[in-house]
Coordinates of C-alpha atoms and ligand atoms in Angstrom, one line a residue:
M19 CA 82.8 77.8 114.5
T20 CA 84.6 80.6 115.6
R21 CA 84.5 83.1 113.6
P22 CA 87.6 84.4 111.4
V23 CA 90.2 85.8 113.0
P24 CA 90.8 89.5 110.7
V25 CA 94.1 90.6 109.9
I26 CA 96.2 92.5 108.8
L27 CA 99.2 91.3 106.7
D28 CA 102.4 93.9 106.7
C29 CA 104.7 92.0 104.5
D30 CA 108.1 92.3 102.0
P31 CA 107.4 89.7 99.1
G32 CA 109.9 87.7 99.6
H33 CA 109.5 83.8 99.0
D34 CA 108.4 83.3 102.5
D35 CA 105.7 86.3 102.5
A36 CA 104.4 84.4 100.3
I37 CA 103.7 81.5 101.3
A38 CA 102.1 82.8 104.0
I39 CA 99.8 85.1 101.8
V40 CA 98.6 82.2 100.6
M41 CA 98.0 80.7 103.4
A42 CA 97.1 83.0 105.2
H43 CA 94.0 83.1 101.5
C44 CA 93.6 79.5 102.2
S45 CA 92.7 78.9 106.0
P46 CA 89.1 79.4 106.7
A47 CA 90.5 80.2 110.4
I48 CA 92.2 84.2 108.6
E49 CA 90.2 86.8 107.6
I50 CA 92.3 89.1 105.4
L51 CA 91.3 93.4 105.9
G52 CA 94.1 93.9 103.6
I53 CA 98.4 93.7 102.5
T54 CA 100.0 96.0 103.7
T55 CA 104.0 95.9 101.7
T56 CA 107.1 97.8 103.0
C57 CA 110.7 97.6 101.7
G58 CA 113.5 94.7 102.8
N59 CA 113.9 91.6 100.8
A60 CA 113.5 94.0 97.6
T61 CA 112.1 97.3 97.1
L62 CA 109.1 99.2 98.3
D63 CA 108.3 99.7 94.4
R64 CA 108.7 95.6 93.6
T65 CA 107.8 93.9 97.1
T66 CA 104.0 96.0 96.4
A67 CA 104.7 94.6 92.6
N68 CA 105.4 90.6 93.9
A69 CA 102.0 90.9 96.6
R70 CA 99.7 92.2 93.4
R71 CA 100.9 89.1 91.5
I72 CA 100.5 86.5 93.9
L73 CA 97.2 87.9 95.0
E74 CA 96.9 87.3 90.9
L75 CA 98.0 84.4 91.0
I76 CA 95.7 82.7 94.2
G77 CA 92.0 84.7 93.0
A78 CA 92.9 86.3 95.7
T79 CA 92.8 90.2 93.5
H80 CA 89.8 91.1 96.1
V81 CA 91.6 91.9 98.6
P82 CA 93.3 94.7 98.8
V83 CA 97.1 96.2 98.2
A84 CA 98.9 99.2 99.7
A85 CA 102.3 100.9 99.6
G86 CA 104.5 102.0 102.7
M87 CA 107.0 102.7 103.5
E88 CA 110.4 103.3 100.6
K89 CA 112.3 102.5 103.0
P90 CA 113.1 102.6 107.9
L91 CA 112.3 105.4 109.8
A92 CA 115.5 106.5 110.1
R93 CA 117.9 105.0 108.6
D94 CA 119.7 104.2 105.2
L95 CA 117.2 101.2 103.3
V96 CA 119.8 97.5 103.7
L97 CA 118.4 95.1 101.6
G98 CA 117.6 91.5 101.8
T99 CA 119.2 88.8 100.3
A100 CA 117.8 86.4 100.4
D101 CA 115.2 86.1 97.2
G102 CA 116.8 88.6 95.4
P103 CA 116.9 91.7 93.1
S104 CA 112.7 90.9 91.7
G105 CA 112.2 89.3 95.7
L106 CA 111.2 86.8 93.6
D107 CA 113.9 85.2 92.1
G108 CA 113.2 82.1 90.6
T109 CA 109.9 82.9 89.2
P110 CA 110.1 85.0 86.3
Y111 CA 107.5 83.0 84.0
L112 CA 105.1 85.4 86.5
P113 CA 103.2 87.9 85.2
D114 CA 103.7 91.2 86.1
P115 CA 100.3 92.3 88.2
T116 CA 97.4 94.2 86.5
M117 CA 94.6 94.7 89.5
P118 CA 94.7 98.1 91.6
L119 CA 96.5 99.7 94.2
D120 CA 95.0 100.5 96.9
P121 CA 95.4 104.4 96.6
R122 CA 96.4 104.9 100.1
H123 CA 99.0 104.4 101.9
A124 CA 100.1 101.6 104.2
V125 CA 99.5 103.6 106.8
D126 CA 96.7 105.8 106.5
F127 CA 95.1 102.1 105.2
I128 CA 95.5 100.9 108.9
A129 CA 93.7 103.1 109.7
D130 CA 90.7 103.0 108.2
T131 CA 91.3 100.2 107.7
L132 CA 90.9 98.9 112.1
R133 CA 88.5 102.0 112.4
A134 CA 86.1 100.2 110.4
A135 CA 86.5 97.0 111.7
P136 CA 83.6 96.0 113.5
G137 CA 86.2 94.6 116.1
P138 CA 90.5 94.4 116.8
V139 CA 92.3 93.7 114.3
T140 CA 95.2 91.3 114.7
L141 CA 98.5 93.0 112.8
V142 CA 100.8 90.8 111.3
P143 CA 103.8 91.8 110.3
T144 CA 106.8 89.9 107.9
G145 CA 108.9 92.6 106.9
P146 CA 110.4 95.7 108.7
L147 CA 108.7 97.3 110.6
S148 CA 108.2 100.7 109.3
N149 CA 104.7 100.4 108.5
I150 CA 103.6 99.5 111.5
G151 CA 105.8 102.1 113.5
M152 CA 105.3 104.7 111.3
F153 CA 100.9 103.9 112.4
L154 CA 102.0 103.8 115.4
L155 CA 103.5 107.7 115.2
K156 CA 101.7 108.6 113.1
Y157 CA 97.7 107.2 115.2
P158 CA 98.2 107.0 118.5
E159 CA 95.0 107.3 119.2
L160 CA 93.7 104.3 117.3
R161 CA 96.4 101.5 119.0
D162 CA 93.4 100.1 120.9
R163 CA 91.5 99.4 117.8
I164 CA 94.6 96.3 117.3
A165 CA 94.1 93.3 119.0
R166 CA 97.5 92.1 118.9
V167 CA 101.0 91.4 116.7
V168 CA 102.5 88.8 116.0
L169 CA 105.7 89.2 114.3
M170 CA 108.0 87.4 112.5
G171 CA 111.6 88.8 114.0
G172 CA 114.3 88.8 116.4
A173 CA 116.7 86.0 117.9
M174 CA 115.8 86.0 121.1
Y175 CA 117.9 83.1 122.5
R176 CA 119.2 80.7 121.0
R177 CA 123.0 81.7 119.6
S178 CA 124.2 79.0 116.7
E179 CA 126.0 78.4 113.2
Y180 CA 122.0 79.5 112.2
I181 CA 121.5 82.0 114.4
T182 CA 123.6 85.5 114.3
A183 CA 122.4 88.1 116.8
T184 CA 120.6 89.9 114.3
E185 CA 118.0 89.0 112.4
F186 CA 117.0 90.9 109.8
N187 CA 113.6 92.3 109.5
I188 CA 114.3 93.9 113.1
F189 CA 117.7 94.6 112.2
C190 CA 116.5 96.7 108.8
D191 CA 113.8 99.5 111.1
P192 CA 114.8 98.6 114.6
E193 CA 113.9 101.9 115.3
A194 CA 110.4 101.4 114.2
A195 CA 110.9 97.9 116.0
S196 CA 111.9 99.7 119.8
I197 CA 108.9 101.7 118.4
V198 CA 106.2 98.3 118.5
L199 CA 107.7 96.6 121.5
N200 CA 107.5 100.1 123.4
S201 CA 103.9 101.0 122.5
G202 CA 102.4 98.7 125.6
L203 CA 101.1 97.2 121.7
D204 CA 100.4 92.8 123.1
V205 CA 103.6 91.3 120.4
T206 CA 103.4 87.4 120.2
M207 CA 107.9 88.0 118.3
V208 CA 107.8 84.9 116.3
G209 CA 111.9 84.7 116.3
L210 CA 115.0 83.2 114.0
D211 CA 115.3 80.7 117.2
V212 CA 111.7 78.9 116.3
T213 CA 111.6 79.7 112.2
M214 CA 115.3 77.9 112.3
Q215 CA 113.6 74.4 113.7
V216 CA 110.8 75.0 110.4
L217 CA 113.2 74.9 107.3
I218 CA 112.3 73.0 103.9
E219 CA 114.6 69.7 103.4
E220 CA 114.2 67.7 100.8
P221 CA 111.4 65.6 102.5
E222 CA 109.3 68.5 102.2
F223 CA 110.3 69.2 99.1
A224 CA 108.7 65.3 98.2
R225 CA 105.0 66.1 99.5
L226 CA 105.5 69.8 98.0
A227 CA 105.4 67.9 94.8
A228 CA 102.8 65.2 95.8
I229 CA 101.0 67.8 95.9
D230 CA 101.1 67.8 92.3
T231 CA 99.2 71.8 90.9
P232 CA 99.9 74.0 88.9
F233 CA 100.8 76.1 91.5
A234 CA 102.3 74.1 93.9
R235 CA 104.6 73.6 91.5
V236 CA 105.1 77.2 91.1
V237 CA 105.5 76.7 94.8
H238 CA 108.7 74.5 94.5
D239 CA 110.4 77.4 92.1
W240 CA 109.5 80.0 94.7
L241 CA 111.5 78.1 97.2
R242 CA 113.7 76.0 95.4
H243 CA 115.6 79.7 94.7
Y244 CA 114.9 80.9 98.4
E245 CA 116.7 77.8 100.2
K246 CA 119.8 78.9 97.8
L247 CA 121.2 81.4 100.5
H248 CA 120.4 79.0 103.0
R249 CA 122.2 76.2 101.6
G250 CA 125.6 78.9 100.1
Q251 CA 125.5 80.3 104.0
M252 CA 124.6 77.9 106.6
G253 CA 124.1 74.5 104.7
V254 CA 120.3 73.9 105.4
G255 CA 117.0 74.2 103.7
G256 CA 115.1 76.8 103.4
A257 CA 113.9 78.2 106.4
M258 CA 109.6 78.7 106.1
H259 CA 109.8 82.2 108.3
D260 CA 107.2 83.7 108.3
P261 CA 104.5 81.3 107.3
L262 CA 105.2 80.5 111.1
A263 CA 104.4 83.6 112.1
L264 CA 101.8 83.7 110.4
A265 CA 100.7 80.0 110.9
C266 CA 101.2 81.0 114.7
V267 CA 97.9 83.2 114.3
I268 CA 95.9 79.7 113.0
E269 CA 96.2 77.8 114.9
P270 CA 98.6 79.3 118.0
S271 CA 99.7 76.5 120.0
L272 CA 101.9 75.7 117.2
I273 CA 104.3 77.6 119.1
T274 CA 105.1 78.4 122.9
T275 CA 106.6 81.2 123.8
R276 CA 107.9 83.0 127.7
D277 CA 106.8 86.8 128.4
A278 CA 109.9 88.8 128.3
H279 CA 111.0 92.7 128.6
V280 CA 113.7 92.6 125.0
A281 CA 114.9 95.3 124.1
I282 CA 117.0 96.1 120.6
D283 CA 120.2 97.1 120.5
L284 CA 120.2 101.2 119.1
T285 CA 123.6 101.5 120.3
A286 CA 126.1 98.1 119.5
T287 CA 128.2 98.0 116.0
H288 CA 128.6 94.2 115.6
A289 CA 125.6 93.2 117.1
F290 CA 123.4 96.5 115.6
G291 CA 119.8 95.9 115.9
A292 CA 119.8 93.2 118.2
T293 CA 116.4 91.9 120.2
V294 CA 118.0 91.0 123.6
A295 CA 115.4 89.7 126.4
D296 CA 115.7 89.8 129.5
Y297 CA 114.7 86.4 130.4
W298 CA 116.3 86.9 134.9
N299 CA 113.9 91.0 134.6
E300 CA 117.3 92.3 135.8
R301 CA 116.3 95.6 133.5
G302 CA 112.9 95.2 136.6
L303 CA 110.8 96.1 133.3
P304 CA 107.8 94.5 132.0
P305 CA 106.9 91.6 129.9
N306 CA 106.3 93.8 126.6
A307 CA 106.5 90.3 124.3
H308 CA 105.9 87.0 124.3
V309 CA 109.2 85.2 123.4
A310 CA 108.1 82.2 120.9
S311 CA 110.8 79.6 122.3
G312 CA 109.3 76.1 121.2
V313 CA 108.2 74.3 118.3
D314 CA 106.1 72.3 116.5
A315 CA 107.6 71.6 113.7
A316 CA 105.9 68.6 112.5
R317 CA 102.5 70.6 113.0
F318 CA 103.4 73.1 110.8
F319 CA 104.4 72.0 108.4
D320 CA 101.5 69.6 108.0
L321 CA 99.1 73.0 108.2
M322 CA 101.4 74.9 105.8
F323 CA 100.8 71.4 103.1
D324 CA 97.5 71.4 103.6
L325 CA 96.7 75.3 103.3
L326 CA 99.1 75.0 100.2
A327 CA 96.8 72.6 98.4
A328 CA 93.8 74.4 99.4
V329 CA 95.5 76.9 96.4
D330 CA 93.7 76.1 93.7
A331 CA 89.9 74.1 95.3
T332 CA 89.7 78.7 96.4
Ligands
RIB415 O1 114.7 87.3 108.6 C1 114.0 86.7 108.4 C2 112.4 87.3 107.2 O2 113.6 88.8 106.9 C3 112.0 87.1 106.9 O3 110.4 88.4 107.3 C4 111.9 87.1 105.3 O4 110.9 87.5 105.0 C5 112.9 88.1 105.9 O5 111.7 90.0 105.0
CA416 CA1 109.3 88.5 105.1

């Protein structure tokens, strides 16, 4: 039995972040050292409350939660719209959290956790990269204690009516994303190119209904709300953006990747915050990311539903 991968989840829950947290908790392949929260899908106070709400829901209150950046590094906060003002609309019946919040700022929590870990730690950011960017600015000497970064973000090459030039996590804090991409860290980018291939449609709702536990009914309510924006804007179901990024840590073979230099457009107008991958090395710069280019959607959903079904058994 290989040792579980020690991870810090950095997130902005957020319905899909919530499912990623649950999957990490239920997977024997993952050891959650902590959860850090950032602004993004909702304001920091709400994403932080949601992270604790989710941990209480699944009986994982031993996992420390530390709140981080309440706004991007260099610009005003533009909130995401997919999850509603609370960040977890659709489940107003979930009680307010009572578990304590770690008193440290997320950036300092990450530093202390890396120092205390016996080996390198994997960072799994599924929201804007504000905490990670600030961490790298404040603690450059701890960079080598990071095994790798597996992030949900970007749209590197597929364009369609479903995939616009910019992806929210990067768009929300492009300067932070630039810091991460220029850090020299081993970065895997799980972008819209693959996450828009793992959509929750009626067959997936039927699989969820078959789990038939109180927790699965909460997930159902999360996902029904979550699909509203996707269905309204694009006519498709909710994309499992963050669960796929997390799943790639559990089972790396779920995706195929291409190495490329990825730059963030910080000067554009309509494509501001776009992630531009140089697959043909026209910039003459070394690759700085493993860019997810393909996904085995069926195996991903099998893994996701297996882990969601395990919740009441933990
Ligand atoms: O663009 C998708 C990303 O933005 C996901 O992480 C989702 O939770 C939102 O934060
Ligand atoms: Ca997110």
